[in-house]
mmCIF file of C-alpha atoms and ligand atoms in Angstrom:
data_model
loop_
_atom_site.group_PDB
_atom_site.id
_atom_site.type_symbol
_atom_site.label_atom_id
_atom_site.label_comp_id
_atom_site.label_asym_id
_atom_site.label_seq_id
_atom_site.Cartn_x
_atom_site.Cartn_y
_atom_site.Cartn_z
ATOM 1 C CA MET A 1 22.850 153.405 96.481
ATOM 2 C CA SER A 2 25.219 156.255 95.770
ATOM 3 C CA ALA A 3 28.464 155.562 93.937
ATOM 4 C CA GLU A 4 30.465 156.680 96.985
ATOM 5 C CA THR A 5 28.664 154.182 99.210
ATOM 6 C CA ARG A 6 29.328 151.382 96.743
ATOM 7 C CA ILE A 7 32.988 152.395 96.533
ATOM 8 C CA THR A 8 33.248 152.261 100.326
ATOM 9 C CA GLU A 9 31.616 148.843 100.322
ATOM 10 C CA LEU A 10 34.015 147.553 97.664
ATOM 11 C CA ARG A 11 36.972 148.949 99.585
ATOM 12 C CA THR A 12 35.806 147.228 102.816
ATOM 13 C CA GLU A 13 35.158 143.935 100.992
ATOM 14 C CA GLY A 14 38.545 144.183 99.276
ATOM 15 C CA GLU A 15 40.331 144.833 102.562
ATOM 16 C CA ALA A 16 38.653 141.819 104.141
ATOM 17 C CA ALA A 17 39.521 139.638 101.133
ATOM 18 C CA VAL A 18 43.176 140.721 101.241
ATOM 19 C CA ALA A 19 43.364 139.936 104.954
ATOM 20 C CA ALA A 20 41.826 136.507 104.320
ATOM 21 C CA ALA A 21 44.249 135.549 101.498
ATOM 22 C CA GLN A 22 46.578 132.924 102.986
ATOM 23 C CA ASN A 23 48.990 132.562 100.086
ATOM 24 C CA THR A 24 50.302 134.327 97.010
ATOM 25 C CA ALA A 25 47.924 132.531 94.643
ATOM 26 C CA ALA A 26 44.858 133.448 96.702
ATOM 27 C CA LEU A 27 46.063 137.053 96.895
ATOM 28 C CA GLU A 28 46.450 137.146 93.125
ATOM 29 C CA GLU A 29 42.801 136.093 92.795
ATOM 30 C CA VAL A 30 41.789 138.941 95.128
ATOM 31 C CA ARG A 31 43.782 141.373 92.999
ATOM 32 C CA VAL A 32 41.967 140.211 89.851
ATOM 33 C CA GLN A 33 38.592 140.214 91.621
ATOM 34 C CA PHE A 34 38.885 143.809 92.902
ATOM 35 C CA LEU A 35 41.368 145.558 90.578
ATOM 36 C CA GLY A 36 41.343 143.441 87.411
ATOM 37 C CA ARG A 37 40.251 144.735 84.050
ATOM 38 C CA ARG A 38 36.678 143.532 84.497
ATOM 39 C CA ALA A 39 36.397 144.315 88.224
ATOM 40 C CA GLU A 40 33.771 146.697 89.540
ATOM 41 C CA LEU A 41 36.024 149.392 91.010
ATOM 42 C CA PRO A 42 38.135 150.102 87.891
ATOM 43 C CA ASN A 43 34.877 149.999 85.967
ATOM 44 C CA LEU A 44 33.443 152.720 88.200
ATOM 45 C CA LEU A 45 36.561 154.813 87.618
ATOM 46 C CA ARG A 46 36.245 154.448 83.861
ATOM 47 C CA GLY A 47 32.557 155.500 84.168
ATOM 48 C CA VAL A 48 33.386 158.765 85.949
ATOM 49 C CA ALA A 49 33.571 160.620 82.637
ATOM 50 C CA GLU A 50 29.931 159.825 81.972
ATOM 51 C CA LEU A 51 28.727 161.275 85.288
ATOM 52 C CA PRO A 52 27.253 164.741 85.579
ATOM 53 C CA PRO A 53 30.186 167.166 85.920
ATOM 54 C CA GLU A 54 29.410 168.143 89.553
ATOM 55 C CA ARG A 55 29.573 164.455 90.600
ATOM 56 C CA ARG A 56 32.803 163.563 88.759
ATOM 57 C CA GLY A 57 35.239 165.084 91.288
ATOM 58 C CA ALA A 58 33.818 163.387 94.372
ATOM 59 C CA VAL A 59 33.250 159.966 92.807
ATOM 60 C CA GLY A 60 36.598 160.024 90.967
ATOM 61 C CA LYS A 61 38.430 160.945 94.141
ATOM 62 C CA ALA A 62 36.724 158.255 96.233
ATOM 63 C CA ALA A 63 37.289 155.559 93.604
ATOM 64 C CA ASN A 64 40.936 156.536 93.123
ATOM 65 C CA GLU A 65 41.572 156.515 96.842
ATOM 66 C CA ALA A 66 39.910 153.129 97.204
ATOM 67 C CA ARG A 67 41.970 151.724 94.325
ATOM 68 C CA ARG A 68 45.245 153.063 95.680
ATOM 69 C CA ALA A 69 44.437 151.859 99.152
ATOM 70 C CA LEU A 70 43.661 148.354 97.903
ATOM 71 C CA GLU A 71 46.783 148.326 95.690
ATOM 72 C CA ALA A 72 48.957 149.338 98.616
ATOM 73 C CA LEU A 73 47.315 146.788 100.869
ATOM 74 C CA ILE A 74 47.819 144.009 98.300
ATOM 75 C CA GLU A 75 51.491 144.991 97.817
ATOM 76 C CA ALA A 76 52.121 144.918 101.553
ATOM 77 C CA ARG A 77 50.312 141.603 101.945
ATOM 78 C CA ALA A 78 52.226 140.165 98.950
ATOM 79 C CA GLY A 79 55.495 141.110 100.645
ATOM 80 C CA GLN A 80 54.457 139.383 103.899
ATOM 81 C CA LEU A 81 53.267 136.254 102.105
ATOM 82 C CA ALA A 82 56.459 136.036 100.039
ATOM 83 C CA ILE A 83 58.552 136.093 103.213
ATOM 84 C CA SER A 84 56.468 133.517 105.075
ATOM 85 C CA GLU A 85 56.290 131.262 102.017
ATOM 86 C CA ARG A 86 60.060 131.381 101.587
ATOM 87 C CA ASN A 87 60.536 130.584 105.247
ATOM 88 C CA ALA A 88 58.195 127.616 104.945
ATOM 89 C CA ARG A 89 60.177 126.344 101.945
ATOM 90 C CA LEU A 90 63.448 126.719 103.831
ATOM 91 C CA GLU A 91 61.989 124.932 106.807
ATOM 92 C CA GLN A 92 60.908 122.063 104.559
ATOM 93 C CA ASP A 93 64.316 121.888 102.894
ATOM 94 C CA ARG A 94 66.084 121.753 106.234
ATOM 95 C CA VAL A 95 68.883 119.150 106.161
ATOM 96 C CA ASP A 96 70.075 117.611 109.398
ATOM 97 C CA ILE A 97 73.751 117.234 108.641
ATOM 98 C CA THR A 98 74.230 115.277 111.858
ATOM 99 C CA LEU A 99 72.162 112.340 110.552
ATOM 100 C CA PRO A 100 74.083 109.359 109.129
ATOM 101 C CA ALA A 101 74.097 109.074 105.339
ATOM 102 C CA ASP A 102 70.999 107.191 104.250
ATOM 103 C CA PRO A 103 70.899 104.712 102.703
ATOM 104 C CA LEU A 104 74.383 103.506 103.615
ATOM 105 C CA PRO A 105 76.266 102.428 100.521
ATOM 106 C CA ALA A 106 76.394 98.655 100.203
ATOM 107 C CA ALA A 107 79.601 97.556 101.883
ATOM 108 C CA GLY A 108 81.477 94.418 100.914
ATOM 109 C CA ARG A 109 82.406 91.769 103.409
ATOM 110 C CA LEU A 110 85.501 89.845 104.283
ATOM 111 C CA HIS A 111 86.065 86.600 102.429
ATOM 112 C CA LEU A 112 85.555 83.531 104.590
ATOM 113 C CA ILE A 113 89.275 82.752 104.332
ATOM 114 C CA THR A 114 90.141 86.195 105.692
ATOM 115 C CA GLN A 115 87.538 85.884 108.435
ATOM 116 C CA THR A 116 88.916 82.487 109.430
ATOM 117 C CA ARG A 117 92.520 83.677 109.319
ATOM 118 C CA ARG A 118 91.689 86.603 111.601
ATOM 119 C CA GLU A 119 89.735 84.386 113.963
ATOM 120 C CA ILE A 120 92.708 82.012 114.276
ATOM 121 C CA GLU A 121 95.115 84.927 114.679
ATOM 122 C CA ASP A 122 92.963 86.339 117.486
ATOM 123 C CA VAL A 123 93.109 83.045 119.367
ATOM 124 C CA PHE A 124 96.908 82.854 119.234
ATOM 125 C CA ILE A 125 97.410 86.540 119.937
ATOM 126 C CA GLY A 126 95.348 85.903 123.052
ATOM 127 C CA LEU A 127 97.763 83.095 123.959
ATOM 128 C CA GLY A 128 100.762 85.454 123.660
ATOM 129 C CA PHE A 129 101.878 84.739 120.083
ATOM 130 C CA ASN A 130 102.960 87.438 117.619
ATOM 131 C CA VAL A 131 101.926 87.464 113.957
ATOM 132 C CA ALA A 132 104.793 87.363 111.442
ATOM 133 C CA GLU A 133 104.766 87.120 107.671
ATOM 134 C CA GLY A 134 107.333 85.766 105.262
ATOM 135 C CA PRO A 135 108.063 85.829 101.524
ATOM 136 C CA GLU A 136 106.006 83.697 99.129
ATOM 137 C CA VAL A 137 108.977 83.421 96.776
ATOM 138 C CA GLU A 138 111.396 81.362 98.812
ATOM 139 C CA THR A 139 114.755 79.670 98.486
ATOM 140 C CA VAL A 140 115.243 75.918 98.470
ATOM 141 C CA HIS A 141 117.420 76.480 101.531
ATOM 142 C CA TYR A 142 114.610 77.893 103.697
ATOM 143 C CA ASN A 143 111.801 75.835 102.179
ATOM 144 C CA PHE A 144 113.512 72.418 102.377
ATOM 145 C CA ASP A 145 117.195 72.238 103.396
ATOM 146 C CA ALA A 146 117.100 74.186 106.654
ATOM 147 C CA LEU A 147 113.897 72.350 107.563
ATOM 148 C CA ASN A 148 115.771 69.058 107.546
ATOM 149 C CA HIS A 149 114.219 67.624 104.377
ATOM 150 C CA ASP A 150 115.988 64.595 102.972
ATOM 151 C CA PRO A 151 117.697 65.380 99.619
ATOM 152 C CA LEU A 152 115.271 62.932 98.004
ATOM 153 C CA HIS A 153 112.105 64.169 99.756
ATOM 154 C CA PRO A 154 109.247 63.895 97.206
ATOM 155 C CA ALA A 155 108.025 67.458 97.767
ATOM 156 C CA ARG A 156 111.296 68.690 96.232
ATOM 157 C CA ALA A 157 110.293 67.295 92.827
ATOM 158 C CA TRP A 158 109.505 69.819 90.083
ATOM 159 C CA THR A 159 106.282 67.871 89.488
ATOM 160 C CA ASP A 160 105.115 68.833 92.991
ATOM 161 C CA THR A 161 106.549 72.315 93.420
ATOM 162 C CA PHE A 162 106.671 75.511 91.352
ATOM 163 C CA TYR A 163 110.350 76.344 90.771
ATOM 164 C CA LEU A 164 111.445 79.737 89.443
ATOM 165 C CA THR A 165 115.084 78.618 89.257
ATOM 166 C CA PRO A 166 116.739 75.472 90.637
ATOM 167 C CA ASP A 167 117.271 77.373 93.943
ATOM 168 C CA VAL A 168 114.152 79.554 94.084
ATOM 169 C CA LEU A 169 110.536 78.403 94.348
ATOM 170 C CA LEU A 170 107.050 79.378 95.447
ATOM 171 C CA ARG A 171 106.977 78.259 99.062
ATOM 172 C CA THR A 172 105.129 74.984 99.537
ATOM 173 C CA HIS A 173 104.336 75.729 103.185
ATOM 174 C CA THR A 174 104.679 78.527 105.750
ATOM 175 C CA SER A 175 107.318 76.545 107.664
ATOM 176 C CA PRO A 176 110.358 78.336 106.113
ATOM 177 C CA MET A 177 109.363 81.336 108.202
ATOM 178 C CA GLN A 178 110.350 79.283 111.275
ATOM 179 C CA ILE A 179 113.999 79.626 110.292
ATOM 180 C CA ARG A 180 113.714 83.234 109.144
ATOM 181 C CA ALA A 181 112.017 84.273 112.386
ATOM 182 C CA MET A 182 114.636 82.533 114.530
ATOM 183 C CA GLU A 183 117.416 84.209 112.541
ATOM 184 C CA ARG A 184 115.757 87.553 113.132
ATOM 185 C CA GLN A 185 115.505 87.380 116.928
ATOM 186 C CA PRO A 186 116.865 85.332 119.834
ATOM 187 C CA PRO A 187 114.635 83.068 121.963
ATOM 188 C CA PRO A 188 112.073 83.107 123.479
ATOM 189 C CA LEU A 189 109.983 83.150 120.325
ATOM 190 C CA TYR A 190 106.224 82.732 120.021
ATOM 191 C CA ILE A 191 104.919 83.402 116.510
ATOM 192 C CA ILE A 192 102.228 82.425 114.083
ATOM 193 C CA VAL A 193 102.712 82.903 110.361
ATOM 194 C CA PRO A 194 99.651 83.217 108.121
ATOM 195 C CA GLY A 195 100.136 83.244 104.371
ATOM 196 C CA ARG A 196 99.727 81.824 100.890
ATOM 197 C CA VAL A 197 101.460 78.654 99.815
ATOM 198 C CA TYR A 198 101.737 76.901 96.444
ATOM 199 C CA ARG A 199 101.718 73.310 95.224
ATOM 200 C CA ARG A 200 101.236 71.682 91.843
ATOM 201 C CA ASP A 201 97.930 70.122 92.767
ATOM 202 C CA SER A 202 94.380 70.667 91.550
ATOM 203 C CA ASP A 203 91.275 68.664 92.396
ATOM 204 C CA VAL A 204 88.228 68.780 94.725
ATOM 205 C CA THR A 205 90.413 69.002 97.809
ATOM 206 C CA HIS A 206 93.479 70.778 96.362
ATOM 207 C CA THR A 207 94.047 74.147 94.691
ATOM 208 C CA PRO A 208 97.489 75.210 93.415
ATOM 209 C CA GLN A 209 97.418 78.115 95.850
ATOM 210 C CA PHE A 210 96.004 77.906 99.365
ATOM 211 C CA HIS A 211 96.560 79.309 102.842
ATOM 212 C CA GLN A 212 98.310 78.066 105.920
ATOM 213 C CA ILE A 213 99.034 79.260 109.415
ATOM 214 C CA GLU A 214 102.306 78.156 110.918
ATOM 215 C CA GLY A 215 102.995 78.233 114.624
ATOM 216 C CA LEU A 216 106.335 78.178 116.422
ATOM 217 C CA ALA A 217 107.129 78.429 120.124
ATOM 218 C CA VAL A 218 110.746 78.208 121.269
ATOM 219 C CA ASP A 219 111.744 78.760 124.867
ATOM 220 C CA GLU A 220 113.498 77.019 127.726
ATOM 221 C CA GLY A 221 111.674 73.965 129.012
ATOM 222 C CA ILE A 222 109.020 73.634 126.312
ATOM 223 C CA THR A 223 107.460 70.167 126.255
ATOM 224 C CA LEU A 224 104.853 68.234 124.333
ATOM 225 C CA ALA A 225 102.423 69.107 127.131
ATOM 226 C CA ASP A 226 102.742 72.807 126.162
ATOM 227 C CA LEU A 227 102.003 71.846 122.574
ATOM 228 C CA LYS A 228 98.924 69.862 123.520
ATOM 229 C CA GLY A 229 97.608 72.533 125.893
ATOM 230 C CA THR A 230 98.076 75.246 123.289
ATOM 231 C CA LEU A 231 96.311 73.263 120.568
ATOM 232 C CA LEU A 232 93.506 72.275 122.943
ATOM 233 C CA ALA A 233 92.896 75.951 123.726
ATOM 234 C CA PHE A 234 92.949 76.702 120.009
ATOM 235 C CA ALA A 235 90.568 73.839 119.128
ATOM 236 C CA ARG A 236 88.102 74.892 121.828
ATOM 237 C CA ALA A 237 88.183 78.543 120.768
ATOM 238 C CA ILE A 238 87.434 77.662 117.144
ATOM 239 C CA PHE A 239 85.252 74.554 117.391
ATOM 240 C CA GLY A 240 83.561 74.910 120.779
ATOM 241 C CA SER A 241 84.450 74.669 124.455
ATOM 242 C CA GLU A 242 83.436 70.995 124.708
ATOM 243 C CA ARG A 243 86.119 69.787 122.288
ATOM 244 C CA GLU A 244 89.012 67.445 123.030
ATOM 245 C CA VAL A 245 92.161 66.939 120.981
ATOM 246 C CA ARG A 246 94.149 63.794 120.337
ATOM 247 C CA LEU A 247 97.659 63.416 118.970
ATOM 248 C CA ARG A 248 98.540 60.622 116.548
ATOM 249 C CA PRO A 249 102.163 59.753 115.740
ATOM 250 C CA HIS A 250 103.218 60.951 112.297
ATOM 251 C CA PHE A 251 106.307 62.107 110.424
ATOM 252 C CA PHE A 252 107.479 65.558 109.392
ATOM 253 C CA PRO A 253 111.112 66.266 108.516
ATOM 254 C CA PHE A 254 111.405 69.266 110.825
ATOM 255 C CA THR A 255 109.746 67.935 113.988
ATOM 256 C CA GLU A 256 110.663 64.995 116.204
ATOM 257 C CA PRO A 257 108.456 63.550 117.494
ATOM 258 C CA SER A 258 105.794 64.570 114.978
ATOM 259 C CA VAL A 259 102.062 64.254 115.421
ATOM 260 C CA GLU A 260 98.881 64.780 113.540
ATOM 261 C CA VAL A 261 96.259 66.503 115.643
ATOM 262 C CA ASP A 262 92.549 65.689 115.623
ATOM 263 C CA VAL A 263 89.721 67.565 117.286
ATOM 264 C CA SER A 264 86.660 65.710 118.524
ATOM 265 C CA CYS A 265 83.795 66.161 116.085
ATOM 266 C CA PHE A 266 81.485 69.082 116.895
ATOM 267 C CA ASN A 267 78.603 67.496 114.994
ATOM 268 C CA CYS A 268 78.195 64.176 116.754
ATOM 269 C CA SER A 269 79.352 62.123 119.681
ATOM 270 C CA GLY A 270 81.679 59.255 118.888
ATOM 271 C CA GLY A 271 80.719 59.293 115.223
ATOM 272 C CA LEU A 272 76.955 58.962 115.705
ATOM 273 C CA THR A 273 74.566 61.874 115.345
ATOM 274 C CA ALA A 274 71.679 62.569 117.734
ATOM 275 C CA SER A 275 69.446 60.429 115.502
ATOM 276 C CA ALA A 276 71.997 57.571 115.753
ATOM 277 C CA GLU A 277 73.191 57.963 112.173
ATOM 278 C CA ARG A 278 76.773 57.877 110.982
ATOM 279 C CA CYS A 279 78.090 61.459 111.146
ATOM 280 C CA GLY A 280 78.815 62.901 107.693
ATOM 281 C CA ILE A 281 81.370 65.422 108.916
ATOM 282 C CA CYS A 282 83.796 63.059 110.673
ATOM 283 C CA LYS A 283 82.721 60.052 108.553
ATOM 284 C CA GLY A 284 81.692 58.237 111.694
ATOM 285 C CA THR A 285 85.122 58.390 113.337
ATOM 286 C CA GLY A 286 84.277 61.042 115.931
ATOM 287 C CA TRP A 287 87.491 62.922 115.075
ATOM 288 C CA LEU A 288 88.501 65.605 112.580
ATOM 289 C CA GLU A 289 92.112 66.015 111.499
ATOM 290 C CA ILE A 290 93.013 69.683 111.800
ATOM 291 C CA LEU A 291 96.791 70.072 111.593
ATOM 292 C CA GLY A 292 100.317 68.716 111.669
ATOM 293 C CA SER A 293 102.617 69.405 114.558
ATOM 294 C CA GLY A 294 105.519 68.265 116.682
ATOM 295 C CA MET A 295 108.542 69.185 118.773
ATOM 296 C CA VAL A 296 111.057 71.194 116.780
ATOM 297 C CA ASP A 297 113.824 68.846 115.610
ATOM 298 C CA PRO A 298 117.222 69.816 117.122
ATOM 299 C CA ASN A 299 118.627 69.674 113.572
ATOM 300 C CA VAL A 300 116.344 72.568 112.663
ATOM 301 C CA LEU A 301 117.531 74.682 115.602
ATOM 302 C CA LEU A 302 121.101 74.006 114.485
ATOM 303 C CA GLN A 303 120.280 75.331 111.005
ATOM 304 C CA VAL A 304 119.504 78.799 112.380
ATOM 305 C CA ALA A 305 122.296 81.061 111.159
ATOM 306 C CA GLY A 306 124.160 82.760 113.991
ATOM 307 C CA GLY A 307 123.751 79.808 116.347
ATOM 308 C CA GLY A 308 121.385 81.610 118.705
ATOM 309 C CA TYR A 309 119.205 78.533 119.135
ATOM 310 C CA ASP A 310 121.154 75.918 121.093
ATOM 311 C CA PRO A 311 119.079 72.705 121.327
ATOM 312 C CA GLU A 312 120.799 72.007 124.661
ATOM 313 C CA VAL A 313 119.257 75.244 126.012
ATOM 314 C CA VAL A 314 115.936 75.765 124.236
ATOM 315 C CA GLN A 315 113.207 73.493 122.963
ATOM 316 C CA GLY A 316 110.219 74.243 120.811
ATOM 317 C CA PHE A 317 107.027 73.056 119.306
ATOM 318 C CA ALA A 318 105.656 73.859 115.869
ATOM 319 C CA PHE A 319 102.417 73.328 114.028
ATOM 320 C CA GLY A 320 100.943 74.059 110.636
ATOM 321 C CA MET A 321 97.329 74.121 109.506
ATOM 322 C CA GLY A 322 95.390 74.859 106.343
ATOM 323 C CA ILE A 323 93.073 77.848 106.725
ATOM 324 C CA GLU A 324 90.718 76.511 104.048
ATOM 325 C CA ARG A 325 90.527 73.188 105.840
ATOM 326 C CA ILE A 326 89.604 74.837 109.157
ATOM 327 C CA ALA A 327 86.959 76.970 107.420
ATOM 328 C CA MET A 328 85.542 73.951 105.544
ATOM 329 C CA LEU A 329 85.244 71.890 108.726
ATOM 330 C CA LYS A 330 83.776 74.715 110.741
ATOM 331 C CA HIS A 331 81.220 75.848 108.154
ATOM 332 C CA GLY A 332 80.491 72.570 106.378
ATOM 333 C CA VAL A 333 81.912 73.702 103.031
ATOM 334 C CA SER A 334 82.013 70.665 100.776
ATOM 335 C CA ASP A 335 84.206 71.802 97.885
ATOM 336 C CA LEU A 336 87.477 73.696 98.310
ATOM 337 C CA ARG A 337 87.029 75.372 94.935
ATOM 338 C CA LEU A 338 84.037 77.362 96.262
ATOM 339 C CA PHE A 339 86.552 79.600 98.036
ATOM 340 C CA TYR A 340 88.008 80.689 94.710
ATOM 341 C CA ASP A 341 84.966 80.794 92.396
ATOM 342 C CA ASN A 342 83.875 84.230 93.676
ATOM 343 C CA ASP A 343 80.236 83.181 93.492
ATOM 344 C CA LEU A 344 78.223 85.670 95.559
ATOM 345 C CA ARG A 345 75.702 82.973 96.470
ATOM 346 C CA PHE A 346 78.508 81.313 98.397
ATOM 347 C CA LEU A 347 80.323 84.399 99.666
ATOM 348 C CA GLU A 348 77.189 86.093 101.001
ATOM 349 C CA GLN A 349 76.497 83.195 103.340
ATOM 350 C CA PHE A 350 79.319 84.422 105.582
ATOM 351 C CA PRO A 351 78.479 87.968 106.695
HETATM 352 N N1 DAH B 1 104.509 72.262 106.785
HETATM 353 C C1 DAH B 1 103.588 71.158 106.912
HETATM 354 C C2 DAH B 1 102.761 71.035 105.642
HETATM 355 O O1 DAH B 1 102.731 71.908 104.862
HETATM 356 C C3 DAH B 1 102.634 71.386 108.074
HETATM 357 C C4 DAH B 1 103.330 71.303 109.379
HETATM 358 C C5 DAH B 1 103.429 70.080 110.021
HETATM 359 C C6 DAH B 1 103.907 72.413 109.932
HETATM 360 C C7 DAH B 1 104.094 69.982 111.237
HETATM 361 C C8 DAH B 1 104.570 72.334 111.152
HETATM 362 C C9 DAH B 1 104.653 71.102 111.790
HETATM 363 O O2 DAH B 1 105.136 73.391 111.720
HETATM 364 O O3 DAH B 1 105.289 71.025 112.985
HETATM 365 O O4 DAH B 1 102.156 70.010 105.434
#
């Protein structure tokens, strides 16, 4: 076979190999195979000098042309492959910025006390009440005097209550906000007052700080029936639509008459569970005490500075409940202190 024929063959083979190379690495192998130091074509070129002089021109020309042609072809193909490979990389790196962040960062959750407070607020907002808040540092006047407490009422004792000065204390209940709210606006008034309260108490069922929600409705013609209907709606919203409420006579300084309110147990009927055992939640009584309440004492209305609340014109009812107590009853929490231990095993049970 003549050298020219072999050169033509190599050129054709090289062209086919370049066309077949599907990526930069494969093309590099083709370059080495056909133009590398030990490849046949460059070898032929180097051998030209040893040919008879009349053959050198033709063979050298053919080999040079073939080499340049293959070089040019490889360069062009390398350019194409580089572009398509970059495009493929870009396509792979494509980021859909409209997708939500993934994974979502772990979010916290609301404490059971906050959840319960909001749930109770929602019920009363639905009944037409507004949410008001008052100061936790309170005066003896608003905390006791204006709420008709006897000068010797035991809650006034420094052993029961945190005093800052003889006239200033940490409020022992949310009730002082009754007076403040009435002094702020004329009747009709429908408010609930969530907030922290403080007492010098600490055991399984008492913590020195806890939460209450106060309620106050003052308007013309308010009766005990309004109180009972409101609390029945509340009890059913929180504990289930089958519930009943009952009022038991009691005493509070700022309401007359005063009642304690029970809701029928949601765990049993009449104190016996489905398997005829004594119910552990209501201790077999069939009733759960949920709050204190009553008709606003006329003496309290008379304490409202400005005299805008004439007991001959308006009447009211009030109630006060412990948020922890409602949460404990509803969720079967056995120890009040769990609310304040910040133990995730407890907190995570209430998503
Ligand atoms: N303030 C009372 C307490 O802390 C709860 C209470 C009872 C509030 C009767 C009221 C009420 O508004 O009418 O024990």
